[in-house]
Short mmCIF file of C-alpha atoms and ligand atoms in Angstrom, two decimals:
data_model
loop_
_atom_site.label_atom_id
_atom_site.label_comp_id
_atom_site.label_asym_id
_atom_site.label_seq_id
_atom_site.Cartn_x
_atom_site.Cartn_y
_atom_site.Cartn_z
CA MET A 1 5.27 36.32 11.35
CA SER A 2 1.84 35.53 9.92
CA SER A 3 1.49 32.28 7.99
CA PRO A 4 1.05 32.41 4.20
CA GLY A 5 -1.99 30.77 2.67
CA PRO A 6 -5.53 30.42 4.10
CA LYS A 7 -6.30 31.75 7.58
CA THR A 8 -8.65 28.86 8.29
CA ILE A 9 -7.52 25.29 7.69
CA ARG A 10 -10.37 22.80 7.19
CA VAL A 11 -9.22 19.43 8.55
CA GLY A 12 -10.89 16.23 7.31
CA THR A 13 -11.04 13.15 9.49
CA ARG A 14 -13.04 10.02 10.18
CA ARG A 15 -15.32 10.45 13.18
CA SER A 16 -14.12 7.56 15.38
CA ALA A 17 -12.82 8.53 18.83
CA LEU A 18 -9.31 7.48 17.71
CA ALA A 19 -9.45 9.52 14.50
CA LEU A 20 -10.67 12.61 16.39
CA ALA A 21 -7.98 12.16 19.08
CA GLN A 22 -5.33 11.94 16.36
CA THR A 23 -6.70 14.97 14.55
CA ASN A 24 -6.58 17.00 17.76
CA LEU A 25 -2.93 15.99 18.25
CA VAL A 26 -2.08 17.31 14.77
CA ILE A 27 -4.09 20.53 15.20
CA ALA A 28 -2.35 21.20 18.52
CA ALA A 29 1.08 20.84 16.87
CA LEU A 30 0.11 23.10 13.96
CA GLN A 31 -1.55 25.67 16.24
CA ARG A 32 1.61 25.96 18.36
CA ALA A 33 3.60 26.83 15.26
CA HIS A 34 0.90 28.98 13.63
CA PRO A 35 -1.06 30.79 16.37
CA ASP A 36 -2.64 33.10 13.75
CA LEU A 37 -4.48 30.23 12.08
CA THR A 38 -7.94 28.83 12.80
CA PHE A 39 -8.64 25.10 12.38
CA GLU A 40 -12.03 23.57 11.59
CA VAL A 41 -12.61 19.82 12.05
CA HIS A 42 -14.74 18.20 9.32
CA ALA A 43 -15.51 14.64 10.45
CA MET A 44 -17.25 11.98 8.39
CA ALA A 45 -17.94 8.24 8.42
CA THR A 46 -16.21 6.33 5.62
CA MET A 47 -17.20 3.04 3.99
CA GLY A 48 -15.04 1.16 6.48
CA ASP A 49 -16.93 2.80 9.34
CA ARG A 50 -20.39 2.20 7.89
CA ASP A 51 -19.91 -1.44 6.90
CA LYS A 52 -19.27 -3.11 10.26
CA THR A 53 -19.86 -6.68 9.16
CA THR A 54 -17.98 -7.42 5.94
CA PRO A 55 -14.49 -8.83 6.63
CA LEU A 56 -11.98 -6.04 5.98
CA PRO A 57 -10.16 -7.81 3.10
CA ALA A 58 -13.42 -7.85 1.15
CA LEU A 59 -13.82 -4.07 1.38
CA GLY A 60 -10.79 -3.37 -0.79
CA LYS A 61 -8.42 -0.41 -0.67
CA GLY A 62 -9.49 3.14 0.22
CA LEU A 63 -12.20 1.97 2.63
CA TRP A 64 -10.92 4.45 5.26
CA THR A 65 -9.78 7.20 2.87
CA SER A 66 -11.56 7.55 -0.52
CA GLU A 67 -14.56 9.62 0.58
CA LEU A 68 -12.32 12.02 2.50
CA GLU A 69 -10.01 12.37 -0.50
CA ALA A 70 -12.98 13.30 -2.69
CA ARG A 71 -13.64 16.24 -0.34
CA LEU A 72 -9.97 17.19 -0.45
CA THR A 73 -9.75 17.31 -4.25
CA SER A 74 -13.09 19.16 -4.47
CA GLY A 75 -11.69 21.90 -2.20
CA GLU A 76 -14.23 21.28 0.58
CA ILE A 77 -11.39 20.53 3.02
CA ASP A 78 -7.69 21.49 3.00
CA ILE A 79 -5.95 18.52 4.67
CA ILE A 80 -6.85 15.05 5.95
CA VAL A 81 -5.40 13.45 9.08
CA HIS A 82 -5.16 9.67 8.63
CA SER A 83 -3.73 6.78 10.54
CA LEU A 84 -0.87 6.26 8.09
CA LYS A 85 -1.43 2.49 8.12
CA ASP A 86 -4.90 3.07 6.63
CA MET A 87 -3.56 5.01 3.63
CA PRO A 88 -3.16 3.01 0.40
CA THR A 89 0.41 3.18 -0.90
CA THR A 90 -0.78 4.83 -4.10
CA LEU A 91 -2.86 8.01 -3.69
CA PRO A 92 -5.53 9.41 -6.02
CA GLU A 93 -4.54 11.95 -8.68
CA GLY A 94 -4.07 15.38 -7.09
CA CYS A 95 -3.38 14.09 -3.56
CA VAL A 96 -0.03 13.94 -1.78
CA LEU A 97 1.21 12.51 1.50
CA ALA A 98 2.62 15.85 2.65
CA CYS A 99 3.58 15.05 6.23
CA VAL A 100 4.22 12.11 8.56
CA THR A 101 4.19 12.80 12.29
CA ALA A 102 6.23 11.38 15.15
CA ARG A 103 5.29 7.75 15.74
CA GLU A 104 3.37 6.39 18.68
CA ASP A 105 4.52 2.85 19.64
CA PRO A 106 4.15 0.95 16.32
CA ARG A 107 3.86 -2.53 17.86
CA ASP A 108 0.87 -4.82 17.98
CA VAL A 109 -0.17 -5.95 21.45
CA VAL A 110 -2.16 -8.69 23.18
CA VAL A 111 -5.25 -7.72 25.17
CA PHE A 112 -6.86 -10.56 27.19
CA LYS A 113 -10.57 -10.75 28.08
CA LYS A 114 -11.04 -8.35 31.00
CA ARG A 115 -12.00 -11.12 33.43
CA TYR A 116 -8.81 -13.05 32.56
CA GLN A 117 -6.70 -9.92 32.98
CA GLU A 118 -8.26 -9.19 36.37
CA GLU A 119 -7.65 -12.80 37.48
CA GLY A 120 -4.06 -12.59 36.20
CA ARG A 121 -4.79 -15.78 34.30
CA TYR A 122 -2.45 -15.19 31.35
CA LYS A 123 0.62 -13.06 30.73
CA THR A 124 1.50 -13.91 27.12
CA LEU A 125 0.03 -15.56 24.02
CA SER A 126 2.05 -18.68 24.89
CA ASP A 127 -0.02 -19.09 28.08
CA LEU A 128 -3.26 -19.52 26.11
CA PRO A 129 -4.54 -23.12 25.92
CA GLN A 130 -4.83 -24.81 22.53
CA GLY A 131 -8.04 -23.77 20.79
CA SER A 132 -8.24 -20.37 22.49
CA VAL A 133 -10.01 -17.78 20.31
CA VAL A 134 -8.04 -14.67 19.35
CA GLY A 135 -9.80 -11.72 17.72
CA THR A 136 -8.34 -9.87 14.77
CA SER A 137 -9.59 -8.54 11.43
CA SER A 138 -6.07 -8.35 10.04
CA VAL A 139 -4.78 -11.03 7.68
CA ARG A 140 -1.30 -9.72 8.51
CA ARG A 141 -1.77 -10.47 12.21
CA ALA A 142 -3.58 -13.80 11.73
CA ALA A 143 -1.08 -15.15 9.18
CA GLN A 144 2.01 -14.31 11.26
CA LEU A 145 0.47 -15.64 14.49
CA ARG A 146 -0.72 -18.88 12.86
CA ARG A 147 2.95 -19.39 11.93
CA ARG A 148 4.12 -18.97 15.52
CA TYR A 149 1.06 -20.25 17.47
CA PRO A 150 -0.62 -22.93 15.32
CA GLY A 151 -2.84 -24.02 18.21
CA LEU A 152 -4.76 -20.74 18.37
CA VAL A 153 -8.08 -20.12 16.60
CA PHE A 154 -8.59 -16.73 14.93
CA ARG A 155 -11.93 -14.98 14.66
CA ASP A 156 -12.79 -11.76 12.79
CA VAL A 157 -13.51 -8.79 15.05
CA ARG A 158 -14.76 -5.60 13.39
CA GLY A 159 -15.38 -2.16 14.83
CA ASN A 160 -13.47 0.71 16.39
CA VAL A 161 -11.15 0.26 19.36
CA GLU A 162 -13.86 0.53 22.00
CA THR A 163 -16.15 -1.89 20.14
CA ARG A 164 -13.40 -4.48 19.78
CA LEU A 165 -12.50 -4.25 23.47
CA ALA A 166 -16.18 -4.71 24.39
CA LYS A 167 -16.50 -7.75 22.10
CA CYS A 168 -13.38 -9.27 23.64
CA ASP A 169 -14.60 -8.69 27.20
CA ALA A 170 -18.15 -9.94 26.62
CA GLU A 171 -19.03 -13.12 28.53
CA VAL A 172 -20.69 -15.22 25.82
CA GLU A 173 -21.99 -18.74 26.48
CA GLU A 174 -20.51 -21.42 24.23
CA GLY A 175 -22.41 -21.53 20.93
CA LYS A 176 -24.46 -18.43 21.82
CA GLY A 177 -22.46 -15.85 19.85
CA GLU A 178 -18.94 -14.62 19.11
CA ARG A 179 -16.69 -15.15 22.10
CA TYR A 180 -13.01 -14.24 22.40
CA ASP A 181 -10.21 -15.04 24.83
CA ALA A 182 -7.90 -12.29 23.55
CA LEU A 183 -7.49 -9.55 20.98
CA ILE A 184 -4.56 -8.45 18.83
CA ILE A 185 -4.64 -4.68 18.35
CA ALA A 186 -2.27 -1.76 17.80
CA ALA A 187 -0.61 -0.25 20.86
CA ALA A 188 -0.98 3.20 19.29
CA GLY A 189 -4.78 3.18 19.28
CA LEU A 190 -4.96 1.98 22.88
CA LYS A 191 -2.41 4.53 24.09
CA ARG A 192 -4.03 7.47 22.29
CA LEU A 193 -7.40 6.59 23.83
CA GLY A 194 -6.16 5.95 27.36
CA TYR A 195 -6.48 2.14 27.33
CA GLU A 196 -2.75 1.42 27.87
CA GLY A 197 -3.66 -0.49 31.02
CA ARG A 198 -5.28 -3.20 28.88
CA ILE A 199 -1.95 -4.13 27.25
CA SER A 200 -0.64 -7.50 28.52
CA GLN A 201 2.05 -8.27 25.95
CA TYR A 202 3.90 -6.35 23.24
CA LEU A 203 4.61 -8.27 20.03
CA ASP A 204 7.55 -7.57 17.73
CA SER A 205 10.50 -9.33 16.10
CA THR A 206 12.16 -9.90 19.49
CA THR A 207 9.16 -11.50 21.24
CA GLU A 208 10.15 -14.77 22.93
CA SER A 209 8.30 -17.76 21.32
CA GLY A 210 7.46 -15.53 18.38
CA GLY A 211 5.98 -12.14 17.72
CA LEU A 212 4.96 -10.34 14.59
CA LEU A 213 6.02 -7.45 12.41
CA HIS A 214 3.66 -4.49 12.44
CA ALA A 215 1.64 -2.98 9.61
CA VAL A 216 3.22 -0.54 7.19
CA GLY A 217 2.95 2.92 8.77
CA GLN A 218 1.43 1.66 12.01
CA GLY A 219 1.59 4.18 14.85
CA ALA A 220 2.30 7.18 12.61
CA LEU A 221 -0.15 9.78 11.33
CA GLY A 222 -0.21 10.75 7.66
CA ILE A 223 -1.42 14.19 6.60
CA GLU A 224 -2.73 14.38 3.07
CA ALA A 225 -2.94 17.61 1.08
CA ARG A 226 -3.71 18.72 -2.44
CA GLU A 227 -0.78 18.37 -4.83
CA GLY A 228 0.65 21.84 -5.49
CA ASP A 229 -1.02 23.48 -2.51
CA GLU A 230 2.42 24.73 -1.41
CA ALA A 231 1.23 27.22 1.22
CA VAL A 232 -0.63 24.47 3.11
CA ILE A 233 2.13 21.90 2.55
CA GLN A 234 4.66 24.35 4.04
CA LEU A 235 2.44 24.85 7.10
CA LEU A 236 2.46 21.10 7.72
CA LYS A 237 6.24 21.03 8.24
CA ALA A 238 5.52 22.00 11.86
CA ALA A 239 3.96 18.58 12.48
CA GLU A 240 6.54 16.56 10.55
CA ASP A 241 8.97 14.10 12.12
CA ARG A 242 11.66 13.49 9.49
CA PRO A 243 13.09 10.16 10.80
CA THR A 244 9.56 8.71 10.94
CA MET A 245 8.72 10.10 7.49
CA LEU A 246 11.84 8.46 6.00
CA ALA A 247 11.18 5.15 7.78
CA THR A 248 7.53 4.95 6.78
CA PHE A 249 8.29 5.93 3.17
CA ALA A 250 10.62 2.92 3.06
CA GLU A 251 7.91 0.73 4.60
CA ARG A 252 5.32 1.95 2.11
CA ALA A 253 7.69 1.25 -0.78
CA VAL A 254 7.89 -2.41 0.31
CA MET A 255 4.11 -2.76 0.12
CA ARG A 256 3.78 -0.73 -3.09
CA THR A 257 6.46 -2.84 -4.83
CA LEU A 258 4.86 -6.11 -3.70
CA GLU A 259 1.54 -4.61 -4.86
CA GLY A 260 0.06 -5.36 -1.49
CA GLY A 261 -2.89 -3.58 0.04
CA CYS A 262 -4.38 -3.30 3.51
CA SER A 263 -5.36 -6.95 3.34
CA VAL A 264 -2.10 -8.58 2.30
CA PRO A 265 0.00 -10.28 5.03
CA ILE A 266 3.06 -8.05 4.86
CA GLY A 267 4.72 -7.05 8.13
CA VAL A 268 7.52 -4.52 8.56
CA GLU A 269 9.80 -3.13 11.24
CA THR A 270 12.19 -0.18 10.93
CA ALA A 271 14.86 1.19 13.25
CA TRP A 272 17.58 3.81 13.04
CA VAL A 273 20.84 2.05 13.90
CA GLU A 274 24.49 3.13 14.25
CA GLU A 275 26.66 1.50 11.57
CA ASP A 276 30.20 2.60 10.61
CA GLY A 277 29.70 5.67 12.79
CA LYS A 278 26.58 6.72 10.86
CA LYS A 279 22.85 6.58 11.54
CA LYS A 280 21.39 4.13 9.05
CA LEU A 281 17.86 2.85 8.45
CA ARG A 282 17.35 -0.86 9.10
CA LEU A 283 14.26 -2.22 7.35
CA ARG A 284 12.84 -5.67 8.05
CA ALA A 285 9.87 -7.22 6.27
CA THR A 286 8.01 -10.50 6.14
CA VAL A 287 5.40 -12.03 3.84
CA VAL A 288 3.41 -14.96 5.25
CA SER A 289 0.81 -17.23 3.65
CA LEU A 290 -2.69 -17.02 5.13
CA ASP A 291 -2.28 -20.41 6.84
CA GLY A 292 1.07 -19.38 8.32
CA LYS A 293 2.80 -22.35 6.69
CA GLU A 294 4.96 -20.43 4.20
CA ALA A 295 6.93 -17.28 5.00
CA VAL A 296 9.73 -15.18 3.58
CA ASP A 297 11.68 -12.78 5.80
CA GLY A 298 14.22 -10.17 4.78
CA GLU A 299 16.27 -7.26 6.09
CA GLN A 300 18.36 -4.47 4.58
CA THR A 301 20.15 -1.50 6.14
CA ALA A 302 21.05 1.62 4.18
CA ASP A 303 22.20 5.20 4.51
CA VAL A 304 18.91 7.06 3.97
CA ASN A 305 18.71 10.86 3.89
CA THR A 306 15.94 11.56 1.38
CA LEU A 307 12.46 10.21 0.66
CA GLU A 308 13.76 8.93 -2.67
CA GLU A 309 16.54 6.96 -0.91
CA ALA A 310 13.96 5.59 1.54
CA GLU A 311 11.83 4.35 -1.34
CA VAL A 312 14.84 2.73 -3.03
CA LEU A 313 15.56 0.79 0.18
CA GLY A 314 11.95 -0.39 0.39
CA LYS A 315 11.85 -1.37 -3.28
CA GLU A 316 15.11 -3.32 -3.06
CA LEU A 317 13.97 -5.26 0.01
CA ALA A 318 10.64 -6.03 -1.67
CA GLN A 319 12.46 -7.37 -4.73
CA GLN A 320 14.67 -9.52 -2.47
CA LEU A 321 11.55 -10.95 -0.76
CA SER A 322 9.85 -11.51 -4.09
CA THR A 323 12.81 -13.45 -5.47
CA ASN A 324 13.00 -15.54 -2.29
CA GLY A 325 9.43 -16.78 -2.62
CA ALA A 326 7.17 -13.91 -1.56
CA GLN A 327 5.78 -13.49 -5.06
CA LYS A 328 4.46 -17.06 -5.04
CA ILE A 329 2.78 -16.50 -1.65
CA LEU A 330 1.15 -13.30 -2.93
CA ASP A 331 0.13 -14.93 -6.23
CA ASP A 332 -1.56 -17.74 -4.28
CA ILE A 333 -3.40 -15.14 -2.17
CA ASN A 334 -4.51 -13.26 -5.28
CA LYS A 335 -5.77 -16.52 -6.80
CA GLY A 336 -7.61 -17.01 -3.50
CA ARG A 337 -9.37 -13.67 -3.98
CA VAL A 338 -11.18 -15.23 -6.92
CA THR A 339 -12.49 -18.08 -4.76
CA GLY A 340 -12.99 -15.83 -1.72
CA ALA A 341 -10.53 -17.83 0.38
CA ALA A 342 -8.16 -14.88 0.66
CA LEU A 343 -10.89 -12.70 2.09
CA LYS A 344 -11.24 -14.80 5.23
CA VAL A 345 -9.40 -14.13 8.47
CA SER A 346 -11.53 -16.37 10.65
CA ASP A 347 -10.95 -20.03 11.35
CA VAL A 348 -14.47 -20.14 12.79
N1 PBG B 401 -8.19 0.74 10.89
C1 PBG B 401 -7.58 0.14 12.02
C2 PBG B 401 -6.56 1.04 12.64
N2 PBG B 401 -6.01 2.08 11.98
C3 PBG B 401 -5.06 2.68 12.86
C4 PBG B 401 -5.07 1.97 14.04
C5 PBG B 401 -4.23 2.20 15.23
C6 PBG B 401 -3.48 3.51 15.20
C7 PBG B 401 -2.26 3.47 14.31
O1 PBG B 401 -1.78 2.41 13.91
O2 PBG B 401 -1.77 4.56 14.03
C8 PBG B 401 -6.03 0.98 13.93
C9 PBG B 401 -6.41 0.04 15.01
C10 PBG B 401 -5.62 -1.27 14.93
O3 PBG B 401 -4.95 -1.53 13.94
O4 PBG B 401 -5.69 -2.02 15.91
#
């Protein structure tokens, strides 16, 4: 049966190797279901790709998405394939999150400097000596790890996956540039690009001596379409993974309710669990101050069958966190934005 709607789907994407790999995954899924369609890839660099020096928190929301969304609403492209974690929780007028795909491993991982890995010097973050330098551009990662590993030093590390690995592996003399002993990065990006062998430790809520909760939407792909473009939205069902879409809608509702953005230290973790003979969605979340000294954790489990029910779960957990002290942590961070303190990840 031929597919309704356009015969050629113009697919917008960033032009990093990871973004292109993810876009090809989505096109392959859609092509299997709609062999009569043609897909064109329209890749572009976004502000977050062009500005490789400013710390991410200072670049604001939409740094990975706004320019692509402008092409979507103008009709130049038909859909956009995003890393869901890079999508702000509120979309521009006329744009919808039409599809969420099956999730690659959502956890963050530890990658040690290549020489250390080859020597087998360290196995986990706990093995690192006091004062070791860990690279991340994420306030979420730095804040949670400062809480668990106060002896580590965090340094900003910008760039795509390959660039960050190269910066971590570089042998830099003391005082002669930015050196790193390890990197915190998403498992999903490494796995999709064939760097799984660089993973030394997975970090999550069960990690001995302390892990961290991942970013909202991490590991999943979000496909954005024009609101009302029903023919295209229907086509996207072939790439949808309903359990992941429900889980990530709950995660996004936590961040939206706390009015967080990409640079607010909110971590989440979702799982489908058996309770009273039914599959229920367990949602965990944490909000941590930038110095790791204050934190609020919470968890709720609910029977979730619709996107609306998923968003109610996320909103209720966010309100629980807020009441238990998360609002004060976030207010302090927002005050810090005025002074610039909240825009810093680095200790050095
Ligand atoms: N802009 C950073 C970014 N956006 C998506 C991923 C990984 C892939 C994913 O989470 O789906 C990454 C790399 C990282 O966080 O280490």
